[in-house]
Amino acid sequence: MTIAYDDVLRWIRDFAAEISDNKQYLSKLDAAIGDGDHGVNMDRGMQAALGKLDAVPEKDVGAALKAVGMALISKVGGAAGPLYGTLFLQLGSATAGKTELSAQDWSSALESAVKGVQARGKAEPGDKTMIDALIPARDAFREAAEGGVSLGDALERSSVAAKEGMEATVPLVARKGRASYLGERSAGHQDPGATSSHMLLRIAAEVWKDS
Amino acid sequence: MVGIVIVSHSSAIAEGVVELAREMGGEGVAIEPAGGLDEPGNPIGTDAVLVLAAIEKADSGQGVLVLMDLGSAVMSAEVALDMLAEKQRGRVYLCEAPLVEGAVAAAAAARLGEDLEGVAREARGGLQGKAAHLGVDELPAAGEAVSEEPVTGSFKDLQLTVTNPLGLHARPAARFVRTAGGYDAKVEVTNLTTGKGPVTALSLNAIATLGVRRDHEISIRARGPQASDALAALQVLADEGFGDQAAIGTPTRSVDVSPVEGATYSGLPVSPGSAHGNVRRLRRPNFELPAERRVDAEVELAALGEATTGVRRELANTRDDIAGRAGEQSAAIFDVHVLLLDDPTLLDPVRRAISEEGSSAARAWAREIDAVVGRYRSLDDDYQRERAEDVAEVGHRVLARLIGVPAAGPELGGPGILVAAELAPAETAALDRELVLGIVTARGGPTGHAAILARSLGIPTVVGAGDEVLGLAEGARLLIDGESGAIYVDPDAALISHYEGLERQRQMQHSSAQRGASEPAVTTDGRRIDVAANLGSVADVEGALAAGADGVGLLRSEFLFLDRDTAPTEDEQFTAYTTIAEALDGRPLILRTMDVGADKPPAWLELEREANPFMGLRGIRLSLAQPEMLMTQLRAALRAAADHPLKLMFPMVSTVDELQRARALLEEAHTDLARAGHATPDGIEVGIMVEVPACAVNANAFAPHVDFFSIGTNDLTQYALAADRGNNRVAGLADHLHPSVLRLIAHVVDAARRHDKWVGVCGELAGDPRAASILVGLGVTELSMSPPAIALVKDAVRRVTYERAKEIAASALEMASASEVRRLIEND
């Protein structure tokens, strides 16, 4: 029950494709409460990341994830750049040198990635940010994995938790980033960062469900 | 130079800000833009990799200040920081200052050579000009609140008004903490006047943050079994003024200073010229911390305990030493240092960082000390700011032990104007002289170490400016006038340009004086004055000649053989004297026999410690007590004099009998040498140094037995005014322009004239161009000084007639004080 190196690459590619397919949607969400570029920015970043994957040393999961992180911090541009960049860089550090990932590996990688994003963005749960999708997802996965649930099911639960977290951002008032300038008016819209974070975890569950 | 990086979402903004900042900082400033994405069309956004590259480009090792616009710019800068090597990361500072104003201010500060801290401070202050223009009184400041856990339960209360002059600063605060800590009670203090607090009474640092000054009301609350006893004891302590004897014995300046109109502070000008720059205090240098590694918390905690115990022992020894030499009150500052080592607000966070965050003891300690020092420096109370230096001192000592390196001496943080209480010889010796643009001392006097150092290096200097100057913040802008003693804080542009003009004029005069340096100094009416050099090493003779010396008026022979374990042999001395004489190529050389005493014993001489070495066995007294040493030197000098115009003089002569005994030894040495077949001179000129007032007053009795007198004004002044020039509290009294000193000089000249002998001056007074007219007018015909002063003194001699000089001297003798004499020569 492990995630192989090629599975990780597939996850990255599918996530890039998902972002690409939904870039208008994400940007529209962002336009409601931010500067309307989240989808376009993330798409530019993920496309750049795909270009870097070929240069990754053979079968090093950590190296692949770091390459994605480096591309994102350089090419996204908005706040998502350093935040998603940090997320992938932390995933990469936690999995450096590994050729495949166990449930435990993924749990602790997710742990340090979320920690990194929190440290970078200084956001708390309920601030209407990507954290609101990531934290429930991390917790759900850890709980499931520790409870002996299969990797595929644990990933599924993690994805569901992210979805619930994402949906829960709708009524929230933004307290971080440009959306916070809107104050009360930010309520009633789903957070684009939480939305893309949910995509990340949903794709993981889909791609790795048979691992 | 400190580098600057501008991070913006837009490359156009970043580049525009860089362009604007360069106008202020000049082309040389290392400022790099990191804006937009490195993408076709430069989309708006920030790129951590670009930021990283910009930081690396801007960093020359002095640190980099990063200014950012908003949002992702800040996070991208943080990501870039994470990617730097740890060592470099430590010198990169992400600054919250406004982008445009901050960049302009930072560029200007970087160009002036400010350190990273200074550049950041300037950047942060970048909005001040705009705020003032728009009439915004106060910028909203993010105040640092003293956070304390809320306390519940019943308290006993005590309110009182602090009456001692210095408030709850170092020593009184230390007594407060010690007293409060002696009871089983939780004690808290609040400053009712400022509303700061409550803080725990067990922490010196916490008490300091209250900023309690005289007449402030404080509230003390205690709870616990001994709450009442604790409050009673604190009440008694308060009634005693917290043991603040400083109330009656605060060291103040003893210098007689006439305030300069318009100046922020005034002091005594001791080295001419003006200087403009930032306030620099002597600081302990920063240690390079060892790389972060996995640590065992137990081991680190033990190391911390060991280091603090070691420093406590060290401090106790120093304390005893100081108490013995300077009294209990002076030693009490070390009690404060010791107390810091037990302060829970300092130690608890350090221990927490070690046990919870896995930090090494050295890192945790360094971080906490920096934080505490920073808090002190931000207080608006001079005494408390001085406390920052105490904390830094103790912090440094402990850190040195944690890292396992020796504690280092203080140094200057960057180029600027050194502001100090007074400079100790060891400190002056260790200074990086390139960095010292000017010197201001709070205490000290015209013959103190700072003054002597400054004159010998030609650094504009004002001494005795009062303790207020010690409250000046590091980095504050200062302009000092070494001619008038004026000190201006935050000088305006007009004043700066006025002084720049004067400085250019002075430089021109200086270079014209320099051009005439090797010409003789003759007054306009034809009186020749020999302007000679004071010399302490063979190597300096070339420099003295290049500076225009007409000869050597004082060879401090003991300096030639200071750093060695064995006494110099006759041959070694002969070689040294001959080498100097040959370099002088026929110019006169006056050799002073070894002038040592218990205050400065050479390593090769065993001397008993004396309670009062300046009045002890020294100079000719020591030479006569140990005649073998003197005989060796006399033989060497006589042999050198066979072929060269070498003269001899004896230091610290008090009685005619001493001189006659020394002359008898000289005679004996001469006879011995001749008998042994050595070449000897037919005769040798012999003089005495006039340092002891008795000798000056009794010059008439000495005159028949000498060929010349050379007046050592430094010692003569301190003996005449009974003021130790090394003692801050009274050094200001030891002013060599005091009429009493001038009268002693006049008296010696009169006696010499009656016997047709000549008189020179070889103290600091000789090197002061403004004093030249007085000395020439008194009848002195030789002035000997540290070489850098020669050109200007010669220049001064050439600007006066002997007749006019005599009038000035006569007037000076009629003055009642040194400051009157100063005004007289300034107005002339």
mmCIF file of C-alpha atoms in Angstrom, chain A residues 7-204:
data_model
loop_
_atom_site.group_PDB
_atom_site.id
_atom_site.type_symbol
_atom_site.label_atom_id
_atom_site.label_comp_id
_atom_site.label_asym_id
_atom_site.label_seq_id
_atom_site.Cartn_x
_atom_site.Cartn_y
_atom_site.Cartn_z
ATOM 1 C CA ASP A 7 1.965 8.037 -8.999
ATOM 2 C CA VAL A 8 3.347 11.242 -7.548
ATOM 3 C CA LEU A 9 4.164 12.536 -11.026
ATOM 4 C CA ARG A 10 0.707 11.604 -12.177
ATOM 5 C CA TRP A 11 -0.799 13.521 -9.259
ATOM 6 C CA ILE A 12 1.226 16.616 -10.162
ATOM 7 C CA ARG A 13 0.264 16.395 -13.838
ATOM 8 C CA ASP A 14 -3.393 15.814 -13.113
ATOM 9 C CA PHE A 15 -3.463 18.658 -10.633
ATOM 10 C CA ALA A 16 -1.904 20.922 -13.274
ATOM 11 C CA ALA A 17 -4.539 19.823 -15.736
ATOM 12 C CA GLU A 18 -7.316 20.383 -13.203
ATOM 13 C CA ILE A 19 -6.042 23.886 -12.513
ATOM 14 C CA SER A 20 -5.794 24.546 -16.211
ATOM 15 C CA ASP A 21 -9.356 23.342 -16.806
ATOM 16 C CA ASN A 22 -10.652 25.439 -13.939
ATOM 17 C CA LYS A 23 -8.551 28.539 -14.224
ATOM 18 C CA GLN A 24 -11.500 30.710 -15.277
ATOM 19 C CA TYR A 25 -13.556 29.344 -12.392
ATOM 20 C CA LEU A 26 -10.802 29.995 -9.853
ATOM 21 C CA SER A 27 -10.170 33.475 -11.196
ATOM 22 C CA LYS A 28 -13.873 34.200 -11.057
ATOM 23 C CA LEU A 29 -13.971 33.170 -7.400
ATOM 24 C CA ASP A 30 -10.965 35.398 -6.812
ATOM 25 C CA ALA A 31 -12.490 38.311 -8.685
ATOM 26 C CA ALA A 32 -15.350 38.368 -6.215
ATOM 27 C CA ILE A 33 -13.139 38.990 -3.223
ATOM 28 C CA GLY A 34 -9.587 39.540 -4.491
ATOM 29 C CA ASP A 35 -7.711 40.615 -7.575
ATOM 30 C CA GLY A 36 -9.117 37.948 -9.895
ATOM 31 C CA ASP A 37 -5.897 36.247 -10.889
ATOM 32 C CA HIS A 38 -5.700 33.108 -8.785
ATOM 33 C CA GLY A 39 -6.589 30.699 -11.589
ATOM 34 C CA VAL A 40 -4.348 32.328 -14.170
ATOM 35 C CA ASN A 41 -1.475 32.619 -11.724
ATOM 36 C CA MET A 42 -1.713 29.022 -10.532
ATOM 37 C CA ASP A 43 -1.968 27.802 -14.094
ATOM 38 C CA ARG A 44 1.173 29.684 -15.086
ATOM 39 C CA GLY A 45 2.964 28.258 -12.060
ATOM 40 C CA MET A 46 1.871 24.657 -12.596
ATOM 41 C CA GLN A 47 2.725 24.761 -16.290
ATOM 42 C CA ALA A 48 6.200 25.976 -15.363
ATOM 43 C CA ALA A 49 6.380 23.162 -12.814
ATOM 44 C CA LEU A 50 5.586 20.525 -15.463
ATOM 45 C CA GLY A 51 8.498 21.817 -17.494
ATOM 46 C CA LYS A 52 10.841 21.165 -14.576
ATOM 47 C CA LEU A 53 9.828 17.589 -13.876
ATOM 48 C CA ASP A 54 11.947 16.140 -16.650
ATOM 49 C CA ALA A 55 15.106 17.408 -15.018
ATOM 50 C CA VAL A 56 14.382 15.662 -11.710
ATOM 51 C CA PRO A 57 16.925 13.019 -10.658
ATOM 52 C CA GLU A 58 15.521 9.611 -11.177
ATOM 53 C CA LYS A 59 12.721 8.483 -8.900
ATOM 54 C CA ASP A 60 13.292 10.991 -6.123
ATOM 55 C CA VAL A 61 9.841 11.996 -4.865
ATOM 56 C CA GLY A 62 11.294 14.769 -2.728
ATOM 57 C CA ALA A 63 13.229 16.252 -5.632
ATOM 58 C CA ALA A 64 10.141 16.263 -7.855
ATOM 59 C CA LEU A 65 8.042 18.005 -5.238
ATOM 60 C CA LYS A 66 10.787 20.549 -4.586
ATOM 61 C CA ALA A 67 11.044 21.305 -8.282
ATOM 62 C CA VAL A 68 7.323 22.075 -8.300
ATOM 63 C CA GLY A 69 7.778 24.317 -5.252
ATOM 64 C CA MET A 70 10.632 26.251 -6.875
ATOM 65 C CA ALA A 71 8.594 26.812 -10.013
ATOM 66 C CA LEU A 72 5.646 28.055 -8.012
ATOM 67 C CA ILE A 73 7.581 30.566 -5.878
ATOM 68 C CA SER A 74 9.041 31.980 -9.042
ATOM 69 C CA LYS A 75 6.153 31.927 -11.474
ATOM 70 C CA VAL A 76 2.839 32.320 -9.678
ATOM 71 C CA GLY A 77 3.392 35.895 -8.617
ATOM 72 C CA GLY A 78 0.569 36.418 -6.163
ATOM 73 C CA ALA A 79 0.308 35.283 -2.572
ATOM 74 C CA ALA A 80 -0.376 31.763 -3.854
ATOM 75 C CA GLY A 81 3.228 31.668 -5.112
ATOM 76 C CA PRO A 82 5.027 31.680 -1.785
ATOM 77 C CA LEU A 83 2.185 29.767 -0.123
ATOM 78 C CA TYR A 84 1.834 26.872 -2.597
ATOM 79 C CA GLY A 85 5.593 27.119 -3.160
ATOM 80 C CA THR A 86 6.169 26.585 0.542
ATOM 81 C CA LEU A 87 3.633 23.759 0.578
ATOM 82 C CA PHE A 88 5.452 21.852 -2.155
ATOM 83 C CA LEU A 89 8.924 22.704 -0.811
ATOM 84 C CA GLN A 90 7.914 21.315 2.570
ATOM 85 C CA LEU A 91 6.389 18.209 1.002
ATOM 86 C CA GLY A 92 9.670 17.834 -0.851
ATOM 87 C CA SER A 93 11.832 18.221 2.262
ATOM 88 C CA ALA A 94 9.756 15.680 4.139
ATOM 89 C CA THR A 95 10.070 13.125 1.351
ATOM 90 C CA ALA A 96 13.601 13.824 0.199
ATOM 91 C CA GLY A 97 15.327 10.768 -1.238
ATOM 92 C CA LYS A 98 12.226 8.567 -1.170
ATOM 93 C CA THR A 99 11.204 6.514 -4.198
ATOM 94 C CA GLU A 100 7.742 5.799 -2.838
ATOM 95 C CA LEU A 101 5.525 6.995 -0.012
ATOM 96 C CA SER A 102 3.749 5.052 2.723
ATOM 97 C CA ALA A 103 0.616 6.357 4.416
ATOM 98 C CA GLN A 104 2.834 7.426 7.304
ATOM 99 C CA ASP A 105 5.155 9.283 4.905
ATOM 100 C CA TRP A 106 2.266 11.165 3.354
ATOM 101 C CA SER A 107 0.792 11.969 6.755
ATOM 102 C CA SER A 108 3.961 13.528 8.056
ATOM 103 C CA ALA A 109 4.701 15.271 4.741
ATOM 104 C CA LEU A 110 1.240 16.807 4.808
ATOM 105 C CA GLU A 111 1.827 17.743 8.415
ATOM 106 C CA SER A 112 4.990 19.754 7.665
ATOM 107 C CA ALA A 113 3.505 21.237 4.493
ATOM 108 C CA VAL A 114 0.504 22.633 6.358
ATOM 109 C CA LYS A 115 2.763 23.855 9.119
ATOM 110 C CA GLY A 116 4.916 25.634 6.534
ATOM 111 C CA VAL A 117 1.934 27.296 4.879
ATOM 112 C CA GLN A 118 0.667 28.475 8.255
ATOM 113 C CA ALA A 119 4.036 29.882 9.210
ATOM 114 C CA ARG A 120 4.327 31.654 5.873
ATOM 115 C CA GLY A 121 0.839 33.130 5.705
ATOM 116 C CA LYS A 122 0.275 33.581 9.446
ATOM 117 C CA ALA A 123 -3.354 32.595 8.903
ATOM 118 C CA GLU A 124 -5.532 30.947 11.520
ATOM 119 C CA PRO A 125 -8.380 28.566 10.807
ATOM 120 C CA GLY A 126 -11.487 30.612 10.011
ATOM 121 C CA ASP A 127 -9.568 33.431 8.323
ATOM 122 C CA LYS A 128 -11.046 32.329 4.980
ATOM 123 C CA THR A 129 -7.854 30.999 3.437
ATOM 124 C CA MET A 130 -6.454 27.790 1.943
ATOM 125 C CA ILE A 131 -5.675 26.741 5.510
ATOM 126 C CA ASP A 132 -9.393 26.158 6.016
ATOM 127 C CA ALA A 133 -9.287 23.298 3.509
ATOM 128 C CA LEU A 134 -5.812 22.026 4.345
ATOM 129 C CA ILE A 135 -6.122 21.636 8.109
ATOM 130 C CA PRO A 136 -9.260 19.444 8.108
ATOM 131 C CA ALA A 137 -7.742 17.396 5.281
ATOM 132 C CA ARG A 138 -4.525 16.835 7.181
ATOM 133 C CA ASP A 139 -6.372 15.903 10.363
ATOM 134 C CA ALA A 140 -8.759 13.570 8.596
ATOM 135 C CA PHE A 141 -5.943 11.748 6.836
ATOM 136 C CA ARG A 142 -3.898 11.335 9.993
ATOM 137 C CA GLU A 143 -6.874 10.052 11.957
ATOM 138 C CA ALA A 144 -7.849 7.611 9.265
ATOM 139 C CA ALA A 145 -4.317 6.341 8.734
ATOM 140 C CA GLU A 146 -3.747 5.910 12.438
ATOM 141 C CA GLY A 147 -7.080 4.082 12.687
ATOM 142 C CA GLY A 148 -5.857 1.444 10.261
ATOM 143 C CA VAL A 149 -7.997 2.581 7.348
ATOM 144 C CA SER A 150 -6.597 1.743 3.897
ATOM 145 C CA LEU A 151 -4.541 4.378 2.141
ATOM 146 C CA GLY A 152 -7.178 4.854 -0.563
ATOM 147 C CA ASP A 153 -9.950 5.383 1.977
ATOM 148 C CA ALA A 154 -7.828 7.672 4.097
ATOM 149 C CA LEU A 155 -7.132 9.834 1.039
ATOM 150 C CA GLU A 156 -10.816 9.880 0.249
ATOM 151 C CA ARG A 157 -11.703 11.028 3.760
ATOM 152 C CA SER A 158 -9.014 13.664 3.534
ATOM 153 C CA SER A 159 -10.509 14.924 0.256
ATOM 154 C CA VAL A 160 -13.997 15.048 1.751
ATOM 155 C CA ALA A 161 -12.719 16.988 4.755
ATOM 156 C CA ALA A 162 -11.041 19.472 2.429
ATOM 157 C CA LYS A 163 -14.299 19.882 0.550
ATOM 158 C CA GLU A 164 -16.214 20.569 3.737
ATOM 159 C CA GLY A 165 -13.563 23.029 4.825
ATOM 160 C CA MET A 166 -13.706 24.740 1.447
ATOM 161 C CA GLU A 167 -17.463 25.038 1.555
ATOM 162 C CA ALA A 168 -17.316 26.340 5.095
ATOM 163 C CA THR A 169 -15.332 29.358 3.877
ATOM 164 C CA VAL A 170 -18.384 30.767 2.123
ATOM 165 C CA PRO A 171 -19.953 32.586 5.057
ATOM 166 C CA LEU A 172 -16.598 33.622 6.561
ATOM 167 C CA VAL A 173 -15.257 37.163 6.635
ATOM 168 C CA ALA A 174 -11.720 37.261 5.227
ATOM 169 C CA ARG A 175 -9.015 38.296 7.638
ATOM 170 C CA LYS A 176 -5.920 37.719 5.484
ATOM 171 C CA GLY A 177 -4.708 38.817 2.089
ATOM 172 C CA ARG A 178 -6.345 41.246 -0.243
ATOM 173 C CA ALA A 179 -9.810 39.831 0.462
ATOM 174 C CA SER A 180 -9.529 41.216 3.976
ATOM 175 C CA TYR A 181 -9.749 44.751 2.527
ATOM 176 C CA LEU A 182 -13.372 43.971 1.743
ATOM 177 C CA GLY A 183 -14.237 43.188 5.340
ATOM 178 C CA GLU A 184 -17.855 42.074 5.766
ATOM 179 C CA ARG A 185 -18.383 42.164 2.024
ATOM 180 C CA SER A 186 -16.110 39.161 1.630
ATOM 181 C CA ALA A 187 -18.748 36.975 3.258
ATOM 182 C CA GLY A 188 -20.929 34.919 0.906
ATOM 183 C CA HIS A 189 -18.123 33.900 -1.444
ATOM 184 C CA GLN A 190 -16.090 30.722 -1.486
ATOM 185 C CA ASP A 191 -12.368 31.252 -0.945
ATOM 186 C CA PRO A 192 -10.400 30.538 -4.143
ATOM 187 C CA GLY A 193 -7.316 29.345 -2.213
ATOM 188 C CA ALA A 194 -9.364 26.828 -0.258
ATOM 189 C CA THR A 195 -10.906 25.758 -3.558
ATOM 190 C CA SER A 196 -7.572 25.053 -5.251
ATOM 191 C CA SER A 197 -6.360 23.305 -2.104
ATOM 192 C CA HIS A 198 -9.388 21.041 -2.231
ATOM 193 C CA MET A 199 -8.544 20.266 -5.862
ATOM 194 C CA LEU A 200 -5.040 19.276 -4.822
ATOM 195 C CA LEU A 201 -6.328 16.755 -2.294
ATOM 196 C CA ARG A 202 -9.187 15.530 -4.428
ATOM 197 C CA ILE A 203 -6.819 14.738 -7.287
ATOM 198 C CA ALA A 204 -4.549 12.927 -4.832
#
